JSON list of C-alpha atoms in Angstrom, two decimals:
[
{"chain": "O", "resi": 1, "resn": "ALA", "atom": "CA", "xyz": [24.86, 9.85, -19.58]},
{"chain": "O", "resi": 2, "resn": "PHE", "atom": "CA", "xyz": [24.71, 7.81, -16.41]},
{"chain": "O", "resi": 3, "resn": "ASP", "atom": "CA", "xyz": [25.22, 8.68, -12.76]},
{"chain": "O", "resi": 4, "resn": "LEU", "atom": "CA", "xyz": [27.07, 6.18, -10.57]},
{"chain": "O", "resi": 5, "resn": "LYS", "atom": "CA", "xyz": [27.93, 8.40, -7.63]},
{"chain": "O", "resi": 6, "resn": "SER", "atom": "CA", "xyz": [26.34, 5.80, -5.38]},
{"chain": "O", "resi": 7, "resn": "VAL", "atom": "CA", "xyz": [26.27, 2.01, -5.31]},
{"chain": "O", "resi": 8, "resn": "ARG", "atom": "CA", "xyz": [23.64, 2.10, -2.55]},
{"chain": "O", "resi": 9, "resn": "TYR", "atom": "CA", "xyz": [20.81, 3.66, -4.56]},
{"chain": "O", "resi": 10, "resn": "LYS", "atom": "CA", "xyz": [19.94, 4.18, -8.21]},
{"chain": "O", "resi": 11, "resn": "LEU", "atom": "CA", "xyz": [20.60, 7.51, -9.88]},
{"chain": "O", "resi": 12, "resn": "ASP", "atom": "CA", "xyz": [20.18, 8.83, -13.44]},
{"chain": "O", "resi": 13, "resn": "HIS", "atom": "CA", "xyz": [19.92, 6.13, -16.16]},
{"chain": "O", "resi": 14, "resn": "VAL", "atom": "CA", "xyz": [20.64, 3.22, -13.77]},
{"chain": "O", "resi": 15, "resn": "GLN", "atom": "CA", "xyz": [17.93, 0.55, -13.81]},
{"chain": "O", "resi": 16, "resn": "ILE", "atom": "CA", "xyz": [19.42, -2.11, -11.51]},
{"chain": "O", "resi": 17, "resn": "LEU", "atom": "CA", "xyz": [22.25, -2.13, -8.94]},
{"chain": "O", "resi": 18, "resn": "GLU", "atom": "CA", "xyz": [23.58, -5.49, -7.76]},
{"chain": "O", "resi": 19, "resn": "GLN", "atom": "CA", "xyz": [26.39, -6.75, -5.55]},
{"chain": "O", "resi": 20, "resn": "ARG", "atom": "CA", "xyz": [27.90, -9.95, -6.95]},
{"chain": "O", "resi": 21, "resn": "ASP", "atom": "CA", "xyz": [30.95, -12.08, -6.12]},
{"chain": "O", "resi": 22, "resn": "ASN", "atom": "CA", "xyz": [33.08, -10.09, -8.57]},
{"chain": "O", "resi": 23, "resn": "GLY", "atom": "CA", "xyz": [31.93, -6.66, -7.35]},
{"chain": "O", "resi": 24, "resn": "HIS", "atom": "CA", "xyz": [29.25, -4.05, -7.94]},
{"chain": "O", "resi": 25, "resn": "HIS", "atom": "CA", "xyz": [27.18, -4.14, -11.15]},
{"chain": "O", "resi": 26, "resn": "ALA", "atom": "CA", "xyz": [25.04, -1.37, -12.61]},
{"chain": "O", "resi": 27, "resn": "PHE", "atom": "CA", "xyz": [22.63, -2.23, -15.42]},
{"chain": "O", "resi": 28, "resn": "LEU", "atom": "CA", "xyz": [21.70, 0.89, -17.35]},
{"chain": "O", "resi": 29, "resn": "TRP", "atom": "CA", "xyz": [18.32, 1.48, -18.89]},
{"chain": "O", "resi": 30, "resn": "ALA", "atom": "CA", "xyz": [18.35, 0.50, -22.56]},
{"chain": "O", "resi": 31, "resn": "ASP", "atom": "CA", "xyz": [19.65, 3.32, -24.71]},
{"chain": "O", "resi": 32, "resn": "LYS", "atom": "CA", "xyz": [17.84, 4.30, -27.87]},
{"chain": "O", "resi": 33, "resn": "GLN", "atom": "CA", "xyz": [18.95, 5.10, -31.35]},
{"chain": "O", "resi": 34, "resn": "ARG", "atom": "CA", "xyz": [18.50, 8.82, -31.87]},
{"chain": "O", "resi": 35, "resn": "ARG", "atom": "CA", "xyz": [19.25, 8.78, -35.58]},
{"chain": "O", "resi": 36, "resn": "TYR", "atom": "CA", "xyz": [15.77, 9.77, -36.70]},
{"chain": "O", "resi": 37, "resn": "GLN", "atom": "CA", "xyz": [14.61, 11.62, -33.61]},
{"chain": "O", "resi": 38, "resn": "ALA", "atom": "CA", "xyz": [14.34, 15.35, -33.15]},
{"chain": "O", "resi": 39, "resn": "TYR", "atom": "CA", "xyz": [17.40, 17.02, -31.65]},
{"chain": "O", "resi": 40, "resn": "GLU", "atom": "CA", "xyz": [17.33, 17.33, -27.84]},
{"chain": "O", "resi": 41, "resn": "SER", "atom": "CA", "xyz": [19.33, 20.06, -26.14]},
{"chain": "O", "resi": 42, "resn": "LEU", "atom": "CA", "xyz": [20.65, 18.52, -22.93]},
{"chain": "O", "resi": 43, "resn": "THR", "atom": "CA", "xyz": [23.26, 19.80, -20.53]},
{"chain": "O", "resi": 44, "resn": "ASP", "atom": "CA", "xyz": [26.16, 17.37, -20.56]},
{"chain": "O", "resi": 45, "resn": "LEU", "atom": "CA", "xyz": [29.90, 17.01, -20.05]},
{"chain": "O", "resi": 46, "resn": "ASN", "atom": "CA", "xyz": [30.74, 16.73, -23.77]},
{"chain": "O", "resi": 47, "resn": "GLY", "atom": "CA", "xyz": [31.69, 13.07, -23.48]},
{"chain": "O", "resi": 48, "resn": "ARG", "atom": "CA", "xyz": [33.70, 13.52, -20.31]},
{"chain": "O", "resi": 49, "resn": "GLN", "atom": "CA", "xyz": [33.67, 11.80, -16.93]},
{"chain": "O", "resi": 50, "resn": "PHE", "atom": "CA", "xyz": [33.61, 13.15, -13.39]},
{"chain": "O", "resi": 51, "resn": "PHE", "atom": "CA", "xyz": [34.77, 10.89, -10.56]},
{"chain": "O", "resi": 52, "resn": "LYS", "atom": "CA", "xyz": [32.74, 11.23, -7.37]},
{"chain": "O", "resi": 53, "resn": "THR", "atom": "CA", "xyz": [31.16, 9.10, -4.66]},
{"chain": "O", "resi": 54, "resn": "GLU", "atom": "CA", "xyz": [28.25, 10.00, -2.42]},
{"chain": "O", "resi": 55, "resn": "ASP", "atom": "CA", "xyz": [28.74, 6.79, -0.41]},
{"chain": "O", "resi": 56, "resn": "PHE", "atom": "CA", "xyz": [31.88, 7.94, 1.44]},
{"chain": "O", "resi": 57, "resn": "ASP", "atom": "CA", "xyz": [33.31, 11.24, 2.68]},
{"chain": "O", "resi": 58, "resn": "ASN", "atom": "CA", "xyz": [36.71, 10.24, 1.33]},
{"chain": "O", "resi": 59, "resn": "GLN", "atom": "CA", "xyz": [36.64, 10.38, -2.49]},
{"chain": "O", "resi": 60, "resn": "MET", "atom": "CA", "xyz": [39.59, 7.98, -2.56]},
{"chain": "O", "resi": 61, "resn": "ALA", "atom": "CA", "xyz": [37.22, 5.28, -1.23]},
{"chain": "O", "resi": 62, "resn": "ALA", "atom": "CA", "xyz": [35.11, 5.28, -4.41]},
{"chain": "O", "resi": 63, "resn": "GLU", "atom": "CA", "xyz": [34.20, 1.83, -5.72]},
{"chain": "O", "resi": 64, "resn": "TYR", "atom": "CA", "xyz": [34.73, 0.32, -9.14]},
{"chain": "O", "resi": 65, "resn": "VAL", "atom": "CA", "xyz": [31.52, -0.80, -10.83]},
{"chain": "O", "resi": 66, "resn": "TRP", "atom": "CA", "xyz": [30.77, -3.07, -13.78]},
{"chain": "O", "resi": 67, "resn": "VAL", "atom": "CA", "xyz": [28.49, -0.98, -16.00]},
{"chain": "O", "resi": 68, "resn": "HIS", "atom": "CA", "xyz": [26.25, -2.93, -18.39]},
{"chain": "O", "resi": 69, "resn": "PHE", "atom": "CA", "xyz": [25.20, -1.14, -21.59]},
{"chain": "O", "resi": 70, "resn": "PHE", "atom": "CA", "xyz": [22.40, -2.19, -23.96]},
{"chain": "O", "resi": 71, "resn": "ILE", "atom": "CA", "xyz": [21.01, -0.68, -27.13]},
{"chain": "O", "resi": 72, "resn": "PRO", "atom": "CA", "xyz": [18.18, -2.40, -29.03]},
{"chain": "O", "resi": 73, "resn": "MET", "atom": "CA", "xyz": [18.87, -3.23, -32.65]},
{"chain": "O", "resi": 74, "resn": "GLN", "atom": "CA", "xyz": [17.07, -5.63, -34.93]},
{"chain": "O", "resi": 75, "resn": "GLN", "atom": "CA", "xyz": [20.07, -6.99, -36.79]},
{"chain": "O", "resi": 76, "resn": "LEU", "atom": "CA", "xyz": [23.80, -7.46, -36.61]},
{"chain": "O", "resi": 77, "resn": "LEU", "atom": "CA", "xyz": [25.89, -4.67, -38.13]},
{"chain": "O", "resi": 78, "resn": "GLU", "atom": "CA", "xyz": [27.98, -6.84, -40.44]},
{"chain": "O", "resi": 79, "resn": "ALA", "atom": "CA", "xyz": [29.97, -3.97, -41.96]},
{"chain": "O", "resi": 80, "resn": "GLY", "atom": "CA", "xyz": [31.76, -3.13, -38.71]},
{"chain": "O", "resi": 81, "resn": "ASN", "atom": "CA", "xyz": [31.64, -2.85, -34.91]},
{"chain": "O", "resi": 82, "resn": "LEU", "atom": "CA", "xyz": [29.79, -0.74, -32.38]},
{"chain": "O", "resi": 83, "resn": "TYR", "atom": "CA", "xyz": [31.68, 0.85, -29.48]},
{"chain": "O", "resi": 84, "resn": "VAL", "atom": "CA", "xyz": [30.92, 2.79, -26.31]},
{"chain": "O", "resi": 85, "resn": "PHE", "atom": "CA", "xyz": [32.97, 5.96, -26.71]},
{"chain": "O", "resi": 86, "resn": "GLY", "atom": "CA", "xyz": [34.00, 8.98, -24.64]},
{"chain": "O", "resi": 87, "resn": "GLU", "atom": "CA", "xyz": [36.51, 9.93, -21.98]},
{"chain": "O", "resi": 88, "resn": "LEU", "atom": "CA", "xyz": [35.65, 6.66, -20.18]},
{"chain": "O", "resi": 89, "resn": "THR", "atom": "CA", "xyz": [37.39, 4.88, -23.10]},
{"chain": "O", "resi": 90, "resn": "GLN", "atom": "CA", "xyz": [40.23, 7.43, -23.26]},
{"chain": "O", "resi": 91, "resn": "TRP", "atom": "CA", "xyz": [38.71, 8.60, -26.58]},
{"chain": "O", "resi": 92, "resn": "LYS", "atom": "CA", "xyz": [39.81, 5.29, -28.15]},
{"chain": "O", "resi": 93, "resn": "PHE", "atom": "CA", "xyz": [38.09, 2.22, -29.57]},
{"chain": "O", "resi": 94, "resn": "LEU", "atom": "CA", "xyz": [39.10, -0.15, -26.79]},
{"chain": "O", "resi": 95, "resn": "PRO", "atom": "CA", "xyz": [38.38, -3.89, -27.07]},
{"chain": "O", "resi": 96, "resn": "GLU", "atom": "CA", "xyz": [36.57, -3.81, -23.71]},
{"chain": "O", "resi": 97, "resn": "ALA", "atom": "CA", "xyz": [34.28, -1.04, -25.05]},
{"chain": "O", "resi": 98, "resn": "GLU", "atom": "CA", "xyz": [33.15, -3.06, -28.06]},
{"chain": "O", "resi": 99, "resn": "MET", "atom": "CA", "xyz": [29.48, -3.98, -28.00]},
{"chain": "O", "resi": 100, "resn": "VAL", "atom": "CA", "xyz": [28.42, -7.55, -28.84]},
{"chain": "O", "resi": 101, "resn": "PHE", "atom": "CA", "xyz": [25.23, -8.42, -30.70]},
{"chain": "O", "resi": 102, "resn": "ASN", "atom": "CA", "xyz": [22.85, -10.60, -28.69]},
{"chain": "O", "resi": 103, "resn": "GLN", "atom": "CA", "xyz": [20.12, -11.92, -30.99]},
{"chain": "O", "resi": 104, "resn": "LYS", "atom": "CA", "xyz": [18.09, -13.35, -28.09]},
{"chain": "O", "resi": 105, "resn": "MET", "atom": "CA", "xyz": [17.93, -9.94, -26.37]},
{"chain": "O", "resi": 106, "resn": "GLY", "atom": "CA", "xyz": [17.48, -8.08, -29.65]},
{"chain": "O", "resi": 107, "resn": "GLY", "atom": "CA", "xyz": [20.37, -5.68, -29.47]},
{"chain": "O", "resi": 108, "resn": "TYR", "atom": "CA", "xyz": [23.96, -4.89, -28.62]},
{"chain": "O", "resi": 109, "resn": "GLN", "atom": "CA", "xyz": [25.31, -5.31, -25.10]},
{"chain": "O", "resi": 110, "resn": "GLY", "atom": "CA", "xyz": [28.59, -4.67, -23.36]},
{"chain": "O", "resi": 111, "resn": "ALA", "atom": "CA", "xyz": [30.11, -4.17, -19.92]},
{"chain": "O", "resi": 112, "resn": "MET", "atom": "CA", "xyz": [32.96, -2.01, -18.68]},
{"chain": "O", "resi": 113, "resn": "LEU", "atom": "CA", "xyz": [34.61, -1.57, -15.29]},
{"chain": "O", "resi": 114, "resn": "VAL", "atom": "CA", "xyz": [34.54, 2.12, -14.27]},
{"chain": "O", "resi": 115, "resn": "LYS", "atom": "CA", "xyz": [35.09, 4.13, -11.11]},
{"chain": "O", "resi": 116, "resn": "GLN", "atom": "CA", "xyz": [32.11, 5.72, -9.36]},
{"chain": "O", "resi": 117, "resn": "GLY", "atom": "CA", "xyz": [31.11, 9.03, -10.89]},
{"chain": "O", "resi": 118, "resn": "TYR", "atom": "CA", "xyz": [29.12, 10.71, -13.63]},
{"chain": "O", "resi": 119, "resn": "TYR", "atom": "CA", "xyz": [29.75, 9.76, -17.26]},
{"chain": "O", "resi": 120, "resn": "ASN", "atom": "CA", "xyz": [28.78, 10.99, -20.71]},
{"chain": "O", "resi": 121, "resn": "TYR", "atom": "CA", "xyz": [29.21, 8.61, -23.61]},
{"chain": "O", "resi": 122, "resn": "GLN", "atom": "CA", "xyz": [27.91, 7.79, -27.04]},
{"chain": "O", "resi": 123, "resn": "TYR", "atom": "CA", "xyz": [27.94, 4.87, -29.43]},
{"chain": "O", "resi": 124, "resn": "LEU", "atom": "CA", "xyz": [30.21, 4.98, -32.47]},
{"chain": "O", "resi": 125, "resn": "PHE", "atom": "CA", "xyz": [30.22, 2.64, -35.43]},
{"chain": "O", "resi": 126, "resn": "VAL", "atom": "CA", "xyz": [33.61, 1.69, -36.88]},
{"chain": "O", "resi": 127, "resn": "LYS", "atom": "CA", "xyz": [33.71, 0.04, -40.30]},
{"chain": "O", "resi": 128, "resn": "LYS", "atom": "CA", "xyz": [35.75, -3.15, -40.62]},
{"chain": "O", "resi": 129, "resn": "ASN", "atom": "CA", "xyz": [39.44, -2.26, -40.89]},
{"chain": "O", "resi": 130, "resn": "GLY", "atom": "CA", "xyz": [38.48, 1.38, -40.22]},
{"chain": "O", "resi": 131, "resn": "LYS", "atom": "CA", "xyz": [40.06, 3.76, -37.74]},
{"chain": "O", "resi": 132, "resn": "VAL", "atom": "CA", "xyz": [37.43, 6.51, -37.68]},
{"chain": "O", "resi": 133, "resn": "GLY", "atom": "CA", "xyz": [34.17, 6.24, -35.78]},
{"chain": "O", "resi": 134, "resn": "GLN", "atom": "CA", "xyz": [30.87, 7.31, -37.27]},
{"chain": "O", "resi": 135, "resn": "VAL", "atom": "CA", "xyz": [28.32, 8.90, -34.98]},
{"chain": "O", "resi": 136, "resn": "GLU", "atom": "CA", "xyz": [25.47, 9.18, -37.49]},
{"chain": "O", "resi": 137, "resn": "LEU", "atom": "CA", "xyz": [24.31, 5.54, -37.35]},
{"chain": "O", "resi": 138, "resn": "MET", "atom": "CA", "xyz": [23.31, 5.67, -33.67]},
{"chain": "O", "resi": 139, "resn": "GLU", "atom": "CA", "xyz": [23.18, 9.33, -32.72]},
{"chain": "O", "resi": 140, "resn": "GLY", "atom": "CA", "xyz": [22.12, 10.99, -35.96]},
{"chain": "O", "resi": 141, "resn": "ASN", "atom": "CA", "xyz": [23.55, 14.18, -37.43]},
{"chain": "O", "resi": 142, "resn": "HIS", "atom": "CA", "xyz": [22.09, 17.43, -36.08]},
{"chain": "O", "resi": 143, "resn": "TRP", "atom": "CA", "xyz": [23.40, 20.87, -36.92]},
{"chain": "O", "resi": 144, "resn": "GLU", "atom": "CA", "xyz": [22.27, 22.15, -33.50]},
{"chain": "O", "resi": 145, "resn": "THR", "atom": "CA", "xyz": [24.76, 19.94, -31.66]},
{"chain": "O", "resi": 146, "resn": "GLU", "atom": "CA", "xyz": [27.17, 21.67, -29.31]},
{"chain": "O", "resi": 147, "resn": "ASN", "atom": "CA", "xyz": [30.77, 20.82, -30.17]},
{"chain": "O", "resi": 148, "resn": "GLU", "atom": "CA", "xyz": [34.07, 21.59, -28.52]},
{"chain": "O", "resi": 149, "resn": "TYR", "atom": "CA", "xyz": [37.36, 21.73, -30.39]},
{"chain": "O", "resi": 150, "resn": "THR", "atom": "CA", "xyz": [40.85, 22.03, -28.94]},
{"chain": "O", "resi": 151, "resn": "VAL", "atom": "CA", "xyz": [43.63, 23.43, -31.14]},
{"chain": "O", "resi": 152, "resn": "TYR", "atom": "CA", "xyz": [47.25, 22.80, -30.14]},
{"chain": "O", "resi": 153, "resn": "VAL", "atom": "CA", "xyz": [49.93, 24.99, -31.76]},
{"chain": "O", "resi": 154, "resn": "TYR", "atom": "CA", "xyz": [53.46, 23.63, -31.93]},
{"chain": "O", "resi": 155, "resn": "TYR", "atom": "CA", "xyz": [56.71, 25.26, -33.00]},
{"chain": "O", "resi": 156, "resn": "ARG", "atom": "CA", "xyz": [60.08, 23.68, -33.78]},
{"chain": "O", "resi": 157, "resn": "PRO", "atom": "CA", "xyz": [63.00, 26.11, -33.70]},
{"chain": "O", "resi": 158, "resn": "ASP", "atom": "CA", "xyz": [65.80, 25.66, -36.24]},
{"chain": "O", "resi": 159, "resn": "GLY", "atom": "CA", "xyz": [68.18, 22.91, -35.12]},
{"chain": "O", "resi": 160, "resn": "ALA", "atom": "CA", "xyz": [65.82, 21.57, -32.45]},
{"chain": "O", "resi": 161, "resn": "ILE", "atom": "CA", "xyz": [64.95, 17.88, -32.29]},
{"chain": "O", "resi": 162, "resn": "ALA", "atom": "CA", "xyz": [61.54, 18.32, -30.68]},
{"chain": "O", "resi": 163, "resn": "ASP", "atom": "CA", "xyz": [58.45, 20.48, -31.05]},
{"chain": "O", "resi": 164, "resn": "LYS", "atom": "CA", "xyz": [57.42, 22.95, -28.35]},
{"chain": "O", "resi": 165, "resn": "LEU", "atom": "CA", "xyz": [53.81, 23.51, -27.43]},
{"chain": "O", "resi": 166, "resn": "ILE", "atom": "CA", "xyz": [53.33, 27.27, -27.68]},
{"chain": "O", "resi": 167, "resn": "GLY", "atom": "CA", "xyz": [49.58, 27.62, -27.52]},
{"chain": "O", "resi": 168, "resn": "VAL", "atom": "CA", "xyz": [46.29, 25.89, -26.73]},
{"chain": "O", "resi": 169, "resn": "LYS", "atom": "CA", "xyz": [42.85, 27.25, -27.55]},
{"chain": "O", "resi": 170, "resn": "VAL", "atom": "CA", "xyz": [39.46, 25.68, -26.91]},
{"chain": "O", "resi": 171, "resn": "PHE", "atom": "CA", "xyz": [36.62, 26.67, -29.23]},
{"chain": "O", "resi": 172, "resn": "LYS", "atom": "CA", "xyz": [32.97, 25.94, -28.56]},
{"chain": "O", "resi": 173, "resn": "TYR", "atom": "CA", "xyz": [30.43, 25.80, -31.36]},
{"chain": "O", "resi": 174, "resn": "ASN", "atom": "CA", "xyz": [26.74, 26.30, -30.53]},
{"chain": "O", "resi": 175, "resn": "SER", "atom": "CA", "xyz": [27.65, 26.70, -26.87]},
{"chain": "O", "resi": 176, "resn": "LYS", "atom": "CA", "xyz": [24.68, 26.68, -24.52]}
]
């Protein structure tokens, strides 16, 4: 998670704030692989984002910021690609969310333009020609993890040409 509610001072997980010719830039502290670490129970937004600025009274005046991500890794993942993932990527593997291996820095880096606010995200690995992300490589696999599932129920009456949404239910597993 990172907190970009201000471009005037650093908040959670922001190491450096800079103003450049092409706008505001926030360099996050290096993330860490949590694959082999003990599970941590942290309060979060379940991968979501929350737009907010503390710099202006009018929330419509929020800035856009280039956010720079970095995660150390000794070698290139040749079997696929690493992505920043969450609501900030519309729950998709967007080209602009793909991390690039930088051998000189010793890890993967990437940058995305986002609106001021608070963001949860994670890194997902997608095998070459794959369509499904794998969380285990970077985040690990912990049974204690809180998960949220949304079930949509559709119905198509006889003779209709479209489905109707008739129910939505959100289920939380291991809710805190």
